[in-house]
PDB file of C-alpha atoms and ligand atoms in Angstrom:
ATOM      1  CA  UNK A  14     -11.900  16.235   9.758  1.00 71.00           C
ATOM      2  CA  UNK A  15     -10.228  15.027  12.418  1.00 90.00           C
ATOM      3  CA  UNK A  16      -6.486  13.623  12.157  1.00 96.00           C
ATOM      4  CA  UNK A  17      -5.553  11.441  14.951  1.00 97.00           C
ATOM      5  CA  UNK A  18      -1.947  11.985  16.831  1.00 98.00           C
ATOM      6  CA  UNK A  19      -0.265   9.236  18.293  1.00 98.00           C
ATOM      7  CA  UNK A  20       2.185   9.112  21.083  1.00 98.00           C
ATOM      8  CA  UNK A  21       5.966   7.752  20.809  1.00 98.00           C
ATOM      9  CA  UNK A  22       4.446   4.468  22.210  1.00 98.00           C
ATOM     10  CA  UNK A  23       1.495   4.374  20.381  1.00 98.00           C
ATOM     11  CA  UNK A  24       3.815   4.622  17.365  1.00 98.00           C
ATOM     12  CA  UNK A  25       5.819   1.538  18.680  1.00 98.00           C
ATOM     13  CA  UNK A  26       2.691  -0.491  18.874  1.00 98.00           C
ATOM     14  CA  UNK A  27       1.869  -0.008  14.945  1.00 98.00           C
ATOM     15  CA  UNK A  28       6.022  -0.313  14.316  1.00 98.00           C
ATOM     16  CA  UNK A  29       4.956  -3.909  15.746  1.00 98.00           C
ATOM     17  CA  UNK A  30       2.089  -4.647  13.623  1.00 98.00           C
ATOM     18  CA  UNK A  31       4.341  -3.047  10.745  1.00 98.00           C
ATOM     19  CA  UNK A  32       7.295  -5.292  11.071  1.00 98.00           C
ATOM     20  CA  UNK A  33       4.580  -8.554  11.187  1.00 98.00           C
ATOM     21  CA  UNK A  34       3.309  -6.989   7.943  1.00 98.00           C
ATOM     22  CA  UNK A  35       7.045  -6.487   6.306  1.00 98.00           C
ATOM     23  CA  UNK A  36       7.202 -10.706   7.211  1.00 97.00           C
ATOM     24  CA  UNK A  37       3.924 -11.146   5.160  1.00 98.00           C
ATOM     25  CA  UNK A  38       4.870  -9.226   2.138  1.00 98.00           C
ATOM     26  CA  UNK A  39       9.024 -11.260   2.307  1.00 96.00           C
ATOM     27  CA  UNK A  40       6.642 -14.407   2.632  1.00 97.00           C
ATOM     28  CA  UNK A  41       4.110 -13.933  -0.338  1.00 97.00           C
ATOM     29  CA  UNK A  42       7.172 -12.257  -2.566  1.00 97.00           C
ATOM     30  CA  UNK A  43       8.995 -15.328  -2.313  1.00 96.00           C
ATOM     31  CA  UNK A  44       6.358 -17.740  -3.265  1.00 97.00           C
ATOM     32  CA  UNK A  45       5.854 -15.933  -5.929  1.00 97.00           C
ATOM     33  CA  UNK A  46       6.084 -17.565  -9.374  1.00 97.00           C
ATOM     34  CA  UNK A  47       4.263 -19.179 -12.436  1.00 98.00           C
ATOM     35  CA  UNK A  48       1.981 -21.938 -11.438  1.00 98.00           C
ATOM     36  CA  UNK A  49       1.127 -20.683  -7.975  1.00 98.00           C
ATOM     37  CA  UNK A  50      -2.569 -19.726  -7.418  1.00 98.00           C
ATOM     38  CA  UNK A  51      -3.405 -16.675  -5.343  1.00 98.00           C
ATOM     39  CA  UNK A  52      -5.062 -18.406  -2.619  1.00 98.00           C
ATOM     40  CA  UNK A  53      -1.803 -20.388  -1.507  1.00 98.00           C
ATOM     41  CA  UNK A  54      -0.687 -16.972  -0.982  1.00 98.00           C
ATOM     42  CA  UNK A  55      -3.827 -15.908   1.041  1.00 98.00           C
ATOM     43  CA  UNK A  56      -3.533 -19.516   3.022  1.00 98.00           C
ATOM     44  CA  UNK A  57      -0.322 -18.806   4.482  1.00 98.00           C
ATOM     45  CA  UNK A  58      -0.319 -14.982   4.643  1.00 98.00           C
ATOM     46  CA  UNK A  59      -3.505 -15.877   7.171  1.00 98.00           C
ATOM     47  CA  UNK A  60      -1.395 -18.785   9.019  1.00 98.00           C
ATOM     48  CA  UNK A  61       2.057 -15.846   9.256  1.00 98.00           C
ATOM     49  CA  UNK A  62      -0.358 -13.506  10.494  1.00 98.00           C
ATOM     50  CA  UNK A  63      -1.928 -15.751  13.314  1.00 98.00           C
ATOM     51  CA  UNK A  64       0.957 -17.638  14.117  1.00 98.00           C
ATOM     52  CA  UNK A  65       2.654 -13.730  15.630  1.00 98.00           C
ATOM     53  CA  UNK A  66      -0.931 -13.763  17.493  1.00 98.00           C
ATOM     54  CA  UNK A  67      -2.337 -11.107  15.304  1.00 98.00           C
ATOM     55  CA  UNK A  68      -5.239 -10.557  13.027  1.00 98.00           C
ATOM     56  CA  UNK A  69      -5.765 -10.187   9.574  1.00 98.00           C
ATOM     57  CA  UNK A  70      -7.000  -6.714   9.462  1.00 98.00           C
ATOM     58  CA  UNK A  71      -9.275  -7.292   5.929  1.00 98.00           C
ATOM     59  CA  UNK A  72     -10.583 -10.250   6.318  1.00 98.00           C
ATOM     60  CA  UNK A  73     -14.440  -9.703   7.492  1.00 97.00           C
ATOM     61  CA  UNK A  74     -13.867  -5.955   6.887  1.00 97.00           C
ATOM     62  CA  UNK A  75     -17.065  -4.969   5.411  1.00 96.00           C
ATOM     63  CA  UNK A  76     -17.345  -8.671   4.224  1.00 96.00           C
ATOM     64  CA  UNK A  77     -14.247  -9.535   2.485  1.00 98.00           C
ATOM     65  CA  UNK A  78     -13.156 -12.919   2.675  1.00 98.00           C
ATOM     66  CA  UNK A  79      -9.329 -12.814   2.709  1.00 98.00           C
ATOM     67  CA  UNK A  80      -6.291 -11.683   4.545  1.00 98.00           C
ATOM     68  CA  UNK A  81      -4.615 -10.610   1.200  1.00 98.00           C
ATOM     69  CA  UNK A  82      -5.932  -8.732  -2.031  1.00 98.00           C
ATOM     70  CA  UNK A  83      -4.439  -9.854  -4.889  1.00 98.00           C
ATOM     71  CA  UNK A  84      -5.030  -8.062  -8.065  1.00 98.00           C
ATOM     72  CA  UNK A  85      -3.138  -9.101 -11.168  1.00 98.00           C
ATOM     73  CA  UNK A  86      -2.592  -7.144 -14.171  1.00 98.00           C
ATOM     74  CA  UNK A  87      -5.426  -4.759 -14.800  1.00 98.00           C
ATOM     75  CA  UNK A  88      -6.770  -5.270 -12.048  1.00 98.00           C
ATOM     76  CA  UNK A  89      -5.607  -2.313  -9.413  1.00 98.00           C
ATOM     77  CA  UNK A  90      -6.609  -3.348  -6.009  1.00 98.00           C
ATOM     78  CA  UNK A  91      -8.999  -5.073  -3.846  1.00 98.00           C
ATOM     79  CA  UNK A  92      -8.343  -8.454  -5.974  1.00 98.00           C
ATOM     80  CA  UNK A  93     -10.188 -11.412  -4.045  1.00 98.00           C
ATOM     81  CA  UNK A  94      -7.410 -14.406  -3.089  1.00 98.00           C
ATOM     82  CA  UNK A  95      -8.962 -17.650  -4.905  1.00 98.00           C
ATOM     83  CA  UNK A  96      -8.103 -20.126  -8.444  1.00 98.00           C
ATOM     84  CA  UNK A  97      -5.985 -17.218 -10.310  1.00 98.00           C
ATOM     85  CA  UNK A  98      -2.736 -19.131 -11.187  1.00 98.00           C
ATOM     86  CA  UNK A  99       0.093 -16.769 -11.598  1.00 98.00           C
ATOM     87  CA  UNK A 100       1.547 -16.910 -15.202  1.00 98.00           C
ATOM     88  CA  UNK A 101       4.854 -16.049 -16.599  1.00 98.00           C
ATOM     89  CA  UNK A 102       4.801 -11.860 -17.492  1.00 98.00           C
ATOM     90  CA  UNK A 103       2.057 -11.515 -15.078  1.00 98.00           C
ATOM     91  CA  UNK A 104       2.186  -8.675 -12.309  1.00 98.00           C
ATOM     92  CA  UNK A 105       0.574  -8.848  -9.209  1.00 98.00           C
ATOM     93  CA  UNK A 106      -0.192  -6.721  -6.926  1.00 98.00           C
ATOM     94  CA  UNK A 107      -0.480  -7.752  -3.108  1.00 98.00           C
ATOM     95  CA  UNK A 108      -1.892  -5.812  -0.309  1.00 98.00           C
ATOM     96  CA  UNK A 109      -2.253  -7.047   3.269  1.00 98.00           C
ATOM     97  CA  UNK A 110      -3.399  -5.187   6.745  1.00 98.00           C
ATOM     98  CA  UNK A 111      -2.308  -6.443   9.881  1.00 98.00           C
ATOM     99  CA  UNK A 112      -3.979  -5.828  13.625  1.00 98.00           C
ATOM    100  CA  UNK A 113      -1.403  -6.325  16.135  1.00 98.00           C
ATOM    101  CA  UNK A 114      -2.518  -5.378  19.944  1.00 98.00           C
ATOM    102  CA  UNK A 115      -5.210  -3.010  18.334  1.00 98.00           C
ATOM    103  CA  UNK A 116      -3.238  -1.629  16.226  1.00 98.00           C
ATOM    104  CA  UNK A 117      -3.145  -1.275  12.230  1.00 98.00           C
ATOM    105  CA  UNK A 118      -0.257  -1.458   9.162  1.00 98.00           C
ATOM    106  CA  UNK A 119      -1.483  -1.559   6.179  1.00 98.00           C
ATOM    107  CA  UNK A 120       1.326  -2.115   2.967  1.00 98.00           C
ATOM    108  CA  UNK A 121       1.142  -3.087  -1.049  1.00 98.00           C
ATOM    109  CA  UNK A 122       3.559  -4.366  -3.455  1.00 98.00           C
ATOM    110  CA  UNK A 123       3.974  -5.268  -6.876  1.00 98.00           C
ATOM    111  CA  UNK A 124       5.482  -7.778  -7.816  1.00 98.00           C
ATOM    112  CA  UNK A 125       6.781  -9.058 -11.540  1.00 98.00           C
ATOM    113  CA  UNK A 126       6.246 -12.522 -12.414  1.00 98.00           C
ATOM    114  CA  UNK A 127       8.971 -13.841 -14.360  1.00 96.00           C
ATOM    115  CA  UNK A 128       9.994 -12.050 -16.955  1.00 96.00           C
ATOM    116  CA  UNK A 129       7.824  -9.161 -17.876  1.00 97.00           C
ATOM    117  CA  UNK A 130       7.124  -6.413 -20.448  1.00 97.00           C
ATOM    118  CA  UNK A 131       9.752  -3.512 -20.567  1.00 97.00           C
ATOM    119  CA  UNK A 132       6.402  -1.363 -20.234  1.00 97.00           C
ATOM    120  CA  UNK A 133       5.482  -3.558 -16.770  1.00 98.00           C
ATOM    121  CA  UNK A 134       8.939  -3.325 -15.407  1.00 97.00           C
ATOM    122  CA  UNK A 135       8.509   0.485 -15.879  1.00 98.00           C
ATOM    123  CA  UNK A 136       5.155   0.478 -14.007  1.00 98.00           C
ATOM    124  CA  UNK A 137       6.498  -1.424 -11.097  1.00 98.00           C
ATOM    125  CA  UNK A 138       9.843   1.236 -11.063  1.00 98.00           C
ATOM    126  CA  UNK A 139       8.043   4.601 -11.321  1.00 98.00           C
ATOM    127  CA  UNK A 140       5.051   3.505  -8.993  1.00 98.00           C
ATOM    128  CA  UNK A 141       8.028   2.658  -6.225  1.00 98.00           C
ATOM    129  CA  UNK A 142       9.691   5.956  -6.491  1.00 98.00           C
ATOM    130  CA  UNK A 143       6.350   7.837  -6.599  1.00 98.00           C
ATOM    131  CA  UNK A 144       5.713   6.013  -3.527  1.00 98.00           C
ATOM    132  CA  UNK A 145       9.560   6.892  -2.225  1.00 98.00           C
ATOM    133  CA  UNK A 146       8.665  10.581  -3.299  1.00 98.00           C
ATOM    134  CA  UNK A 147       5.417  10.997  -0.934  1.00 98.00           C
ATOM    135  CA  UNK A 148       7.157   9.474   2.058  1.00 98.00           C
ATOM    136  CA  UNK A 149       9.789  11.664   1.675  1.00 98.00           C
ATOM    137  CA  UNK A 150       7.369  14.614   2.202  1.00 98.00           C
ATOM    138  CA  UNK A 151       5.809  12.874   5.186  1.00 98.00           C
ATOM    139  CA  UNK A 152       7.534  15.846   7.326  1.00 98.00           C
ATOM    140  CA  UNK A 153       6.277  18.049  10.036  1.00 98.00           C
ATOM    141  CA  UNK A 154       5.574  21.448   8.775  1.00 98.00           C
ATOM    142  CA  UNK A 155       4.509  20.081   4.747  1.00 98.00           C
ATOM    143  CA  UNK A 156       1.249  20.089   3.459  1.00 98.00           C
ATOM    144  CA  UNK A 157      -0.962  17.145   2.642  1.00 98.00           C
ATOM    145  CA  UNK A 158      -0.696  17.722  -0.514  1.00 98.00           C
ATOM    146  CA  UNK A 159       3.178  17.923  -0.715  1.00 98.00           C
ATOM    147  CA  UNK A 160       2.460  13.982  -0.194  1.00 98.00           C
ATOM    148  CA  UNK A 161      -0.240  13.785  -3.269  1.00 98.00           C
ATOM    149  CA  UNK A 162       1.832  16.046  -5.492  1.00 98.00           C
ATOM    150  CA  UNK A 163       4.607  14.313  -4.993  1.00 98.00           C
ATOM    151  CA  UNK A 164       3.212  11.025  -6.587  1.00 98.00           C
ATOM    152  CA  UNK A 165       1.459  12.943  -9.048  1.00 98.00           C
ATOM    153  CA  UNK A 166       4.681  14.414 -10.469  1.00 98.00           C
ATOM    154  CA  UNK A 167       6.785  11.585 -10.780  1.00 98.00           C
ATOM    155  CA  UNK A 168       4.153   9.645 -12.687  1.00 98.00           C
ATOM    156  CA  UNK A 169       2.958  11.942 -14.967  1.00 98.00           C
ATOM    157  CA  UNK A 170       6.674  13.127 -16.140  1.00 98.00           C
ATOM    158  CA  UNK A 171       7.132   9.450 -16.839  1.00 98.00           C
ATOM    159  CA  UNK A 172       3.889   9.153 -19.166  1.00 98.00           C
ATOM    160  CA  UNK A 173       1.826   6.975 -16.379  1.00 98.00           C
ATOM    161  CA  UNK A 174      -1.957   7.784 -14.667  1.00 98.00           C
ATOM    162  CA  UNK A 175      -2.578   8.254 -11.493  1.00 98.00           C
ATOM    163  CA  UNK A 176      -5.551   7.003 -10.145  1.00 98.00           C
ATOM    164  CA  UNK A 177      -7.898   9.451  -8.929  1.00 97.00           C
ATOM    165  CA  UNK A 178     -10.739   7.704  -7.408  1.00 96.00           C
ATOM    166  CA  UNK A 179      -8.873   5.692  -5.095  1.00 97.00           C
ATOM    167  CA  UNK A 180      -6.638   7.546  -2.281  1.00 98.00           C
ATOM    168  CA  UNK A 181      -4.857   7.013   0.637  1.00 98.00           C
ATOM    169  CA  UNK A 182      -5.653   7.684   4.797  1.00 98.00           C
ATOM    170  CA  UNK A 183      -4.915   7.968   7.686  1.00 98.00           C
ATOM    171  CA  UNK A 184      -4.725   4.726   9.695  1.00 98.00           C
ATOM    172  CA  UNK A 185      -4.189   3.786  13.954  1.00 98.00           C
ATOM    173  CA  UNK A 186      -6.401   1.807  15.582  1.00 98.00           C
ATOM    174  CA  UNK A 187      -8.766   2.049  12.825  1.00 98.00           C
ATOM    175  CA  UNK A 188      -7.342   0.460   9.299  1.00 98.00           C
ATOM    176  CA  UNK A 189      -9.039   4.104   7.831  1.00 98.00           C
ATOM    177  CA  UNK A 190      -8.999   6.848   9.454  1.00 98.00           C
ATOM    178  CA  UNK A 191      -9.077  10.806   8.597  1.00 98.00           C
ATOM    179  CA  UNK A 192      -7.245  12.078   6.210  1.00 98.00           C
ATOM    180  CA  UNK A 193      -8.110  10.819   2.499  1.00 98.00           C
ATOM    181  CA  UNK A 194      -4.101  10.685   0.918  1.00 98.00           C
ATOM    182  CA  UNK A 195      -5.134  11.767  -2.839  1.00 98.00           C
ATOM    183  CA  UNK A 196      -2.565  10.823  -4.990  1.00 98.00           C
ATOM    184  CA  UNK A 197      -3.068  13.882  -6.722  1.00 98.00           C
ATOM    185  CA  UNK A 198      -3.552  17.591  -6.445  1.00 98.00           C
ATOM    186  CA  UNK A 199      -1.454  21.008  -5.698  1.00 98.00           C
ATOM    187  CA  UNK A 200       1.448  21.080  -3.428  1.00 98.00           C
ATOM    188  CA  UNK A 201       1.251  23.405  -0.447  1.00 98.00           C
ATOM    189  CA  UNK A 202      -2.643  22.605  -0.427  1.00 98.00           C
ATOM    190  CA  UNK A 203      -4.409  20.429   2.146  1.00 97.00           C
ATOM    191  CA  UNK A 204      -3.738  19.916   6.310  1.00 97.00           C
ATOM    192  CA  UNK A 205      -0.564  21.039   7.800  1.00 98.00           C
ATOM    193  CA  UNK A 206       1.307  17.469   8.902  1.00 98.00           C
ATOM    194  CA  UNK A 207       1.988  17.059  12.440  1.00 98.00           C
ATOM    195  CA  UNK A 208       4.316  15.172  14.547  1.00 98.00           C
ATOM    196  CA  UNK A 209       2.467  11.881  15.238  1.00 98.00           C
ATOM    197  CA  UNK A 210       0.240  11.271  12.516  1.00 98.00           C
ATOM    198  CA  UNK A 211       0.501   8.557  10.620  1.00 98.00           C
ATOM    199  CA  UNK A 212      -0.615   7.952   6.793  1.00 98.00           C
ATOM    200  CA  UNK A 213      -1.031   4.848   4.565  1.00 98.00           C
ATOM    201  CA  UNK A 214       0.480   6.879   1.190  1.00 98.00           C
ATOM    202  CA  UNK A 215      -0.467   4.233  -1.471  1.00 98.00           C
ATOM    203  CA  UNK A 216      -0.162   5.713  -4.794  1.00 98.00           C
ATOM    204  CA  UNK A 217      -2.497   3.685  -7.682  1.00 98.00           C
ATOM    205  CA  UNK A 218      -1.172   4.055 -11.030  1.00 98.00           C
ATOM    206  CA  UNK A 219      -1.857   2.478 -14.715  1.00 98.00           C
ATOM    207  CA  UNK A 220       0.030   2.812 -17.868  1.00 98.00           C
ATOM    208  CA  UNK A 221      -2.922   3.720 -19.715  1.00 98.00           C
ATOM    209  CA  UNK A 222      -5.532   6.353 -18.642  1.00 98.00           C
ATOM    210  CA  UNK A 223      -6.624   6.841 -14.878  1.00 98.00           C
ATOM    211  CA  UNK A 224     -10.026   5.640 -15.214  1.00 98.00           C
ATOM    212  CA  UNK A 225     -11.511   2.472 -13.384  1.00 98.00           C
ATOM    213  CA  UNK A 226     -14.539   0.117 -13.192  1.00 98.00           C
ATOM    214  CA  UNK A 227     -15.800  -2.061 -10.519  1.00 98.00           C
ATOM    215  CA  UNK A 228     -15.971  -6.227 -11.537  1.00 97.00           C
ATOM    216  CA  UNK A 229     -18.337  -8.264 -10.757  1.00 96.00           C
ATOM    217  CA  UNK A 230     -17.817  -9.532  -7.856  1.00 96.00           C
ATOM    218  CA  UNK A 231     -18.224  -5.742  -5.792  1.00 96.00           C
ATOM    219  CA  UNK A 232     -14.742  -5.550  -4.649  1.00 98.00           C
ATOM    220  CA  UNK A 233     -12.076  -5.956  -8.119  1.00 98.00           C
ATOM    221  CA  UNK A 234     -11.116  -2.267  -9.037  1.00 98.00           C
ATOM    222  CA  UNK A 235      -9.745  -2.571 -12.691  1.00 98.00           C
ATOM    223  CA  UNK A 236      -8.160  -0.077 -15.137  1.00 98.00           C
ATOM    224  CA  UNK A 237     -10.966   0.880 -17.629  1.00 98.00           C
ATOM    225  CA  UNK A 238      -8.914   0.861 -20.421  1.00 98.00           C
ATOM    226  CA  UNK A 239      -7.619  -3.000 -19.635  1.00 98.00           C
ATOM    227  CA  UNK A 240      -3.935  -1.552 -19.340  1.00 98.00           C
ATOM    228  CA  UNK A 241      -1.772  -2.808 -16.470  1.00 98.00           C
ATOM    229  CA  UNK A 242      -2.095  -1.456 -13.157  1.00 98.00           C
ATOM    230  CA  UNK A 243       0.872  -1.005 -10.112  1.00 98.00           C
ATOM    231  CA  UNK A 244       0.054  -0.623  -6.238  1.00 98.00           C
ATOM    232  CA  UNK A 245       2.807   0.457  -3.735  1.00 98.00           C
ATOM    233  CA  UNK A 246       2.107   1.544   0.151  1.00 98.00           C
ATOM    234  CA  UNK A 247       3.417   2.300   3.168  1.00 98.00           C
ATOM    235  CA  UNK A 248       2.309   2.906   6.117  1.00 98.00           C
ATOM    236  CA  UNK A 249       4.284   6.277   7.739  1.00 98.00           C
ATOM    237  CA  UNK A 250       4.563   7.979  10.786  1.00 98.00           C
ATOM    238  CA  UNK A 251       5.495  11.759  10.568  1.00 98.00           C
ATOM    239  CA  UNK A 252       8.277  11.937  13.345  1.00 98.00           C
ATOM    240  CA  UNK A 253      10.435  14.996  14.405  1.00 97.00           C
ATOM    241  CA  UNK A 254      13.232  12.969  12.891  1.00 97.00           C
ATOM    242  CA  UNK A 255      11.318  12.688   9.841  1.00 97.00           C
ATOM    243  CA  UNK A 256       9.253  10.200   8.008  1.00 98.00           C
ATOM    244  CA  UNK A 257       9.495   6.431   9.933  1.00 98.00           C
ATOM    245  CA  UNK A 258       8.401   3.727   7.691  1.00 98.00           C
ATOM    246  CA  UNK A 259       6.612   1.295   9.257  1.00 98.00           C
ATOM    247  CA  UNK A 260       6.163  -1.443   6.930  1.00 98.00           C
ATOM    248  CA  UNK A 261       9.829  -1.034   5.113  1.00 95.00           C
ATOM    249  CA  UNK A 262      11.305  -2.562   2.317  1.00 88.00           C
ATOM    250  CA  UNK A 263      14.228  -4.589   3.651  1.00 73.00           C
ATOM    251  CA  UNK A 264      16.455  -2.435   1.781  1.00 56.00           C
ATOM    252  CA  UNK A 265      14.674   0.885   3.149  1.00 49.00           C
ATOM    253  CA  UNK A 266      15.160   0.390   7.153  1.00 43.00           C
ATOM    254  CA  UNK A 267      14.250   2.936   9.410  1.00 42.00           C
ATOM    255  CA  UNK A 268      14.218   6.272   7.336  1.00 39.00           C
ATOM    256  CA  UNK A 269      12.677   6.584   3.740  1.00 37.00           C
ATOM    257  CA  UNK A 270      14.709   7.521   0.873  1.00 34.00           C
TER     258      UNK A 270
HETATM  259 MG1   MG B  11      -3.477  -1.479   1.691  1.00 94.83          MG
HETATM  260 MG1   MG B  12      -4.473   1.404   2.510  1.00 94.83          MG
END
């Protein structure tokens, strides 16, 4: 395995692609509502993306055909944009990758539509802070798996699953690179983190059990069980200064937690 270091400037040129990728995910969150279908929200994620000159790092990526997936409800990721009309006490979750100058961000949210369940609003809350947990491990000197365990943790004292076939990565010029970010497993364990690596921590979780099947189509990844399913991610640079958030949360600048 071999984990890719990037310079100070290299780290600026995926901060670029990030902050393009933080206008995507404002965009899509605030079209979001009952009645919309989730390939409006493809159509002008795509047209955001290319109007900042960039690319939309998933679409064509080993065939898929969208800028955005959009997976609602049990569904966990990899949801293909099309007819899907948001309803009332739906969630949704929304992941986009953006290629900016040859470089990649890569960032999920979930989003409530409406009003939702008590056990939904839950989902979306402890998937956040799991996610909030992991960056704040994203420190020179910690172990991989400070990152994994610290998702692991928060959702299994809250009664959640993780997700254990789908991880994290590393990410730079490529939208995967080395590591593999489990979102699970034993602190201290794993690769030492260095100064200049940079990891999309994306922690998966249901509120049911941790299994998953494939649909239909080859791409939909949904919870076994049918329960709901929450997807947050960043993408993170481990800095001297500590963990830099590329794609923030607008209320979440430059440092994590
Ligand atoms: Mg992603
Ligand atoms: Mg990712």
């Amino acid at each position: 395995m071999a984990i890719i270091r990037k310079s100070p400037r290299e780290l600026d040129k995926m901060a670029a692609a990030g902050a393009i990728l933080v206008e995507v995910h404002d965009l899509v969150a605030s079209m979001i509502r009952p009645g919309v279908t989730t390939a409006e929200l493809d159509g002008a994620a795509e047209e955001l993306i290319r109007s900042r000159r960039a690319k939309p790092t998933f679409k064509g990526y080993r065939g898929f055909p969208a800028s955005l997936c959009t997976s609602p409800n049990a569904m966990v990721v990899h949801g293909i944009p099309g007819p899907y009309t948001l309803q009332e006490g739906d969630v949704l979750s929304v992941d986009c990758g953006v290629t900016k100058n040859g470089w990649v961000a890569d960032a999920a949210r979930t989003h409530p539509v409406g009003d939702v369940a008590v056990v939904a609003d839950k989902l979306l809350e402890v998937t956040r802070r799991s996610l909030l947990d992991a960056t704040e491990q994203c420190r020179p000197g910690n172990h991989l798996g400070d990152v994994s365990n610290a998702v692991q943790r928060r959702v299994e004292d809250e009664g959640l699953s993780v997700v254990r076939s789908l991880v994290g990565h590393g990410i730079g010029r490529d939208m995967h690179e080395d590591p593999q970010v489990p979102n699970h497993g034993p602190a201290g364990s794993g690769p030492r983190l260095e100064e200049g690596m940079v990891l999309a921590v994306e922690p998966m979780v249901t509120a049911g059990r941790p299994a998953v099947r494939m649909g239909t189509d080859g791409w939909s990844i949904y919870s076994q069980d049918g329960s709901l399913a929450a997807h947050f991610e960043f993408t993170v640079a481990i800095t001297a200064q500590g963990p830099w958030v590329l794609t923030p949360w607008h209320e979440h600048a430059r440092q994590a937690a």
